[in-house]
Amino acid sequence: MASPAHPKTTKKHNARLNNPFPRAVPAAAFRQYGDAAPPLSFAPSSAKLAQAHDHPVGSRFRLRWDPSHGGAVSLAGIHVSSSVMWETIPGVAFVSAASAVTEADECRGSFALRDGRARLVPDRQTVDRIRALYRCDADLLRAAAFQASEETRFPVLLITGVVSARKAGPASSCCCGLRARIRAGQPIFSARYWFLLEEKNNTQVAFGVKIADYQWSCGHAADPSSPPPAGGSTARPQRTSLRLRLHLAGRVQRNSGRKKKLSSGFPVREEELSALLPRLKKEDEEEARAPEEFNRVFLTYASERDERFYGFGEQFSRMEFKGKRVPVLVQEQGIGRGDQPITFAANLLSYRSGGNWSTTYAPSPFYMTSKMRSLYLEGYDYSIFDLTKPDRVQIQVYGNSVRGRILQGHSPTELITSYTGSTGRPPVLPRWITSGAVVGMQGGTDAVRRVWSQLRDHDVPVSAFWLQDWVGQRKTAIGSQLWWNWEVDDDHYAGWNDLVRDLRRGGVRTMTYCNPCLVPMGGKANARRHLFEEAKELGILVRDESGGPYMMPNTAFDVAMLDFTNPSACAWFKGILRGMAESGVSGWMADFGEGLPLDARLHSGEDPVAAHNRYPELWARVNREFADEWKKNSSGDHGTASEEEEEEEEGLVFFVRAGFRESSRWAMLFWEGDQMVSWQANDGIKSSVVGLLSGGLSGIPLNHSDAGGYCTVDLPPFLRYRRGEELLMRWMELNAFTVVFRTHEGNRPGSNAQFYSNARTLAHFARCAKVYKAWEFYRARLVKEAAETGLPVARHMFLYYPEDRRVQGMTCQQFLVGTELLVVPVLDKGRRTVAAYFPASDGASWRHVWTGQEFGNNGHGGVGAVHGFEAEVGAEVGYPAVFVRVGSPVGERFVSNLRDLKVV
């Protein structure tokens, strides 16, 4: 089939004032079948389908067909005790499709996709055969678009049948009102489908759905018993043309009254007909532009009413998604995301830039449930997971086929290990990045040396200075911003090489900043290279419809984006990174990656909507390949150090914010992007915990946030979001228990409290950095575990207490670090106590780090119960509620290190 057409995109970059209440998405323009579920039937001529039957899928799994109540299938392991991994709803279609025009709104990295006018919506599914296939069944495998290899675990299972409709769906204009009666007869369209299941490994079954081109008939559905055509495609007869339909409408007979009659016998009033024809003409013109093939595929299957869903990538407002419709589209997370009044203001000034509960830099088409069911989609098509109905899941994919995997596991940790085993895990981080605080600074050489001196006076363990303004600053309408031309500004950082060398001699690395965008440099007098012009000349920038560089608005200036589907762009940018590393830089923030336009033209020629979700992976891959190449080429520079020591101590580090399903295969480290400097739930300190934990349940094991947040809005007296001391201190306490402890001054440093603002904030920063240092030994172990299993450093308690209903409902209240530390952060202004929950299912007791008090079934501070208990615990500033597992060597060593660092 042809690639999907580019979406109809509406650009909304330049409006001064916008609707502060934008249309909610995803808002389906058509509801498939309304409230009535499409029926499932099976070929009555098939004796095998008339009886329940088990079919093998590889050697470890089986699919069971049950014809009762209309028919259903279920997938499980071969053992009788194996729980069901996936099942359909009896009598309800589990495969369907549609054809619709994609509409999109786009504004500065914020996107909204929805269905436009829809047609070809089947209202039934028929199963005609379920068959185990082997290597000798080449024709049937080819019809299902299946490519066998030497590793294929036969048998694979193929379900075939037909989706069809006697008339178009309820939202399709081609079937409503008089137009349906004008058409001659009742047309039927139908299409064959192939649903394939293949064992991929001991814990995964791959599935694939392919739907052939539709065909019309004039009174009988396609014969479900007919064999599939060669090559898997179906001939599609020519549709009735506009001219023929108008001709039929004009074949009228004169009657004595004012009514006219079509040749088919339907009475139509003359004035009604004259009013109808122009509308028909307009609709047919629109239909001529509509997609000719199916470009939506739906999978519908069963869910239990009390089943809870986790995952979907790095989410910031929710941990659990039952009852929600979850879109999977990479984009800006938004400013406010529903917190008011900032969301209203952001949407008013820039369309959709406020975001909503579902907008995120790093989504993933993956979930796991409280019933230990898990599934993910392969590919990069835009998808929506509809969990709004209590008894089912419906996945809508903006494409003409679907591939994915169903996972088997008895616990959340097994499911994450299985998932990341196929999607990828990060490498072991060099020990230097996790040995102390990463200090985020701006302001030039003198400012860095001044703060460095203060940190040494306070004996702060520091691993690196992260200097995002190394490229120089430009003054714009919204303040100071960076020059996106990736070379050092020798005026802003005079003596750059000396600064980098001096820091390194003091045991401190230097980190910088870059992103995949470039800007014209005509306004910068001291630029040595003009990277935008170089890339333009080489033809390695993303193109617009005219073939020129696609210039995208970004805050106060326009930028062009490198096209990493072009190998030349990858090689060229590695040269930029090489220049950074040769100057002594040890790491960088690899920002952005979420803004590829949905109507871009790419070197690869691929669908830009799917490429939009893939771009963050391409961006991370370029950075990772360079980091690996640099380490390999530099491996001879470390004297007689062992390979293990080199692995732990040396190497470059970069961190990203945008991502998709397989980003952890390429990214070394994530950070959560641009939270508001606020206490609010959707885009403040609370959201940073939700993002940390939801990402951890979605295959992002190494993640952190800006200590103190980033987005500052200071417009007195109406809109003031400024970082106060208390927020900064509490965020530092929180981030002292993440994999990397990094500060950020924010987008308006002068409006925010900083760790160096006064003696109080500096002393608190030193204390938190020492707390972070105290569990370095355990952090190193957890980083290796993340690389080996995909388990996150910071862990939602659902990983170990999945049946605890209290744990299932937790969002940001508390989390585990590995298995041995329990952290209950203060996330509300003015609070000096927290409510800590201690599950009882494993019989563990927990010791408070600062007081030594124990909490557990036989401990103090709460009443033991089968489902655990809650206790109110003190949490003064500087003394966050942290607990160690009683009897844990890790906990004992952590407390001992705190004493040695004079923190306890």
Coordinates of C-alpha atoms in Angstrom, one line a residue, residues 210-460:
K210 CA -2.5 -6.5 7.9
I211 CA -5.6 -5.4 6.1
A212 CA -5.9 -5.6 2.3
D213 CA -7.4 -3.0 0.0
Y214 CA -11.2 -2.8 0.2
Q215 CA -13.5 -3.9 -2.6
W216 CA -17.1 -3.0 -3.4
S217 CA -19.9 -5.4 -4.3
C218 CA -23.6 -4.7 -4.9
G219 CA -25.4 -7.1 -2.7
H220 CA -23.2 -9.8 -1.3
A221 CA -20.2 -9.6 1.0
A222 CA -16.9 -11.1 -0.1
D223 CA -16.9 -14.8 0.4
P224 CA -15.0 -15.4 3.6
S225 CA -13.9 -18.8 2.5
S226 CA -12.2 -17.6 -0.6
P227 CA -8.4 -17.9 -0.6
P228 CA -6.3 -14.7 -0.3
P229 CA -5.0 -13.3 -3.5
A230 CA -1.4 -13.7 -4.5
G231 CA 0.8 -11.2 -2.7
G232 CA -1.8 -10.3 -0.2
S233 CA -3.5 -7.6 -2.1
T234 CA -7.1 -7.4 -3.3
A235 CA -8.3 -5.9 -6.6
R236 CA -10.5 -2.9 -5.9
P237 CA -13.2 -2.3 -8.5
Q238 CA -13.6 1.3 -9.7
R239 CA -15.9 3.2 -7.3
T240 CA -19.0 4.9 -8.7
S241 CA -17.9 8.2 -10.1
L242 CA -19.4 11.6 -9.3
R243 CA -20.7 11.9 -12.9
L244 CA -22.5 8.6 -12.7
R245 CA -24.1 9.4 -9.4
L246 CA -25.3 12.8 -10.7
H247 CA -26.6 11.1 -13.8
L248 CA -28.6 8.7 -11.6
A249 CA -29.9 11.6 -9.7
G250 CA -31.0 13.3 -12.9
R251 CA -33.0 10.3 -14.1
V252 CA -36.4 11.5 -12.9
Q253 CA -39.9 11.0 -14.1
R254 CA -42.5 13.7 -14.3
N255 CA -45.4 13.2 -12.0
S256 CA -48.6 15.3 -11.5
G257 CA -47.4 16.5 -8.1
R258 CA -44.3 18.5 -7.0
K259 CA -42.4 15.3 -6.2
K260 CA -39.9 13.7 -8.5
K261 CA -38.8 10.1 -8.4
L262 CA -35.4 8.6 -9.0
S263 CA -35.3 5.5 -11.2
S264 CA -34.7 3.4 -8.1
G265 CA -38.1 4.5 -6.8
F266 CA -37.2 6.8 -4.0
P267 CA -39.4 10.0 -3.9
V268 CA -37.5 13.3 -3.6
R269 CA -38.9 16.8 -3.6
E270 CA -37.7 19.0 -6.4
E271 CA -36.4 21.8 -4.1
E272 CA -34.8 19.2 -1.9
L273 CA -32.9 17.6 -4.8
S274 CA -31.7 21.0 -6.1
A275 CA -30.4 21.9 -2.7
L276 CA -28.8 18.4 -2.3
L277 CA -26.7 18.3 -5.5
P278 CA -24.3 21.2 -4.7
R279 CA -23.6 19.5 -1.4
L280 CA -23.0 16.2 -3.1
K281 CA -20.6 17.8 -5.4
K282 CA -18.6 19.4 -2.6
E283 CA -18.5 16.2 -0.7
D284 CA -17.3 14.3 -3.7
E285 CA -14.5 16.8 -4.3
E286 CA -13.4 16.3 -0.7
E287 CA -13.7 12.6 -1.1
A288 CA -11.5 12.7 -4.1
R289 CA -8.8 14.1 -1.9
A290 CA -9.4 11.6 0.9
P291 CA -7.2 8.6 1.3
E292 CA -8.0 5.7 -1.0
E293 CA -6.8 3.0 1.3
F294 CA -7.4 2.2 5.0
N295 CA -5.2 4.4 7.1
R296 CA -6.6 3.5 10.5
V297 CA -6.4 0.1 12.1
F298 CA -8.2 -0.7 15.4
L299 CA -7.5 -3.5 17.8
T300 CA -10.1 -4.1 20.5
Y301 CA -9.7 -6.6 23.3
A302 CA -10.7 -7.4 26.8
S303 CA -9.8 -5.7 30.1
E304 CA -11.1 -6.3 33.6
R305 CA -13.0 -3.5 35.3
D306 CA -10.6 -3.3 38.2
E307 CA -7.5 -3.5 36.0
R308 CA -5.1 -0.7 36.4
F309 CA -2.8 0.5 33.6
Y310 CA 0.7 1.9 34.0
G311 CA 3.4 3.0 31.6
F312 CA 2.9 5.0 28.3
G313 CA 6.4 6.5 28.7
E314 CA 7.3 9.5 30.8
Q315 CA 4.0 10.9 31.9
F316 CA 3.7 13.9 34.3
S317 CA 0.1 14.1 35.5
R318 CA -0.9 10.5 36.0
M319 CA 0.6 7.1 37.0
E320 CA -2.5 5.1 36.2
F321 CA -4.7 5.4 33.1
K322 CA -7.8 3.4 33.3
G323 CA -10.7 5.5 32.0
K324 CA -8.4 7.7 29.9
R325 CA -7.7 8.0 26.2
V326 CA -3.9 8.2 25.9
P327 CA -2.3 9.7 22.8
V328 CA 1.2 8.6 22.0
L329 CA 2.8 11.6 20.3
V330 CA 6.2 13.2 21.0
Q331 CA 5.9 16.9 21.7
E332 CA 6.5 19.8 24.1
Q333 CA 5.2 18.9 27.5
G334 CA 3.6 22.4 27.8
I335 CA 3.7 25.2 30.2
G336 CA 1.3 24.5 33.0
R337 CA -0.3 21.4 31.6
G338 CA -3.6 22.2 33.3
D339 CA -2.3 24.1 36.4
Q340 CA -3.8 27.5 36.5
P341 CA -3.5 30.4 35.8
I342 CA -0.3 29.7 33.9
T343 CA -1.9 27.2 31.4
F344 CA -4.5 29.8 30.4
A345 CA -1.9 32.5 29.9
A346 CA 0.4 30.2 27.9
N347 CA -2.4 29.1 25.6
L348 CA -3.5 32.7 25.1
L349 CA -0.1 33.8 24.0
S350 CA 0.9 30.7 22.0
Y351 CA -1.6 28.2 20.7
R352 CA -1.7 25.0 22.7
S353 CA 1.6 25.8 24.4
G354 CA 0.0 25.2 27.8
G355 CA -0.3 21.5 27.1
N356 CA -2.6 19.2 29.0
W357 CA -2.4 16.1 31.2
S358 CA -1.2 13.9 28.3
T359 CA 1.5 16.0 26.6
T360 CA 5.0 14.7 27.1
Y361 CA 8.4 14.8 25.5
A362 CA 8.9 11.0 25.8
P363 CA 5.8 8.9 25.4
S364 CA 5.8 5.2 24.6
P365 CA 3.1 2.8 23.1
F366 CA 3.7 0.4 26.1
Y367 CA 1.8 -0.5 29.2
M368 CA 1.7 -3.0 32.0
T369 CA -1.3 -3.7 34.2
S370 CA -2.2 -4.8 37.7
K371 CA -3.2 -8.1 36.2
M372 CA 0.3 -8.7 34.9
R373 CA -0.7 -8.1 31.3
S374 CA 1.6 -6.0 29.1
L375 CA 1.7 -5.0 25.4
Y376 CA 3.6 -2.6 23.2
L377 CA 3.5 -1.5 19.6
E378 CA 6.4 -1.6 17.2
G379 CA 6.8 1.1 14.6
Y380 CA 6.3 4.8 15.0
D381 CA 2.8 5.6 13.8
Y382 CA 0.7 7.9 15.9
S383 CA -1.5 5.8 18.1
I384 CA -4.2 6.3 20.8
F385 CA -4.9 3.8 23.6
D386 CA -8.6 4.1 24.5
L387 CA -9.1 2.9 28.0
T388 CA -12.4 4.7 28.6
K389 CA -14.6 1.6 28.6
P390 CA -14.3 -0.6 31.7
D391 CA -14.3 -3.9 29.9
R392 CA -12.0 -3.3 27.0
V393 CA -9.0 -1.6 25.4
Q394 CA -9.1 -0.2 21.9
I395 CA -5.9 0.8 20.1
Q396 CA -6.3 3.2 17.2
V397 CA -3.2 3.3 14.9
Y398 CA -2.8 6.0 12.3
G399 CA -1.4 3.6 9.7
N400 CA -2.4 0.7 7.5
S401 CA -0.9 -2.1 9.5
V402 CA 0.0 -2.8 13.1
R403 CA 2.9 -4.8 14.7
G404 CA 3.6 -5.2 18.4
R405 CA 4.3 -7.7 21.1
I406 CA 2.4 -9.2 24.0
L407 CA 4.5 -9.9 27.1
Q408 CA 4.4 -12.6 29.7
G409 CA 5.6 -12.0 33.2
H410 CA 4.5 -12.9 36.8
S411 CA 5.6 -9.6 38.2
P412 CA 6.2 -6.0 37.1
T413 CA 9.9 -6.5 37.3
E414 CA 9.7 -9.4 35.0
L415 CA 7.6 -7.4 32.5
I416 CA 10.1 -4.5 32.5
T417 CA 13.0 -6.9 32.0
S418 CA 11.3 -8.5 29.1
Y419 CA 10.3 -5.2 27.6
T420 CA 13.7 -3.6 27.8
G421 CA 15.3 -6.7 26.6
S422 CA 13.9 -6.1 23.2
T423 CA 13.6 -2.3 23.1
G424 CA 17.0 -1.5 24.6
R425 CA 18.7 -0.4 27.8
P426 CA 21.2 2.3 28.6
P427 CA 24.9 1.7 29.1
V428 CA 26.6 1.8 32.4
L429 CA 27.3 5.5 33.2
P430 CA 30.9 6.6 33.9
R431 CA 31.3 6.9 37.7
W432 CA 32.3 10.6 37.4
I433 CA 28.8 11.7 36.5
T434 CA 27.3 10.1 39.7
S435 CA 30.1 10.9 42.1
G436 CA 28.9 14.4 43.1
A437 CA 26.6 17.2 42.1
V438 CA 26.4 18.6 38.6
V439 CA 26.4 22.4 39.0
G440 CA 24.3 24.2 36.4
M441 CA 25.8 27.7 35.8
Q442 CA 25.6 30.6 33.4
G443 CA 27.3 33.9 33.3
G444 CA 30.8 33.4 31.9
T445 CA 34.3 32.5 33.2
D446 CA 34.4 34.8 36.2
A447 CA 31.0 33.7 37.5
V448 CA 32.0 30.0 37.3
R449 CA 35.3 30.5 39.1
R450 CA 33.6 32.5 41.9
V451 CA 31.0 29.8 42.6
W452 CA 33.6 27.1 42.3
S453 CA 35.5 28.8 45.1
Q454 CA 32.4 28.9 47.3
L455 CA 31.7 25.2 46.7
R456 CA 35.3 24.3 47.8
D457 CA 34.9 26.4 50.9
H458 CA 31.8 24.3 51.8
D459 CA 33.5 21.0 50.9
V460 CA 30.7 20.2 48.4

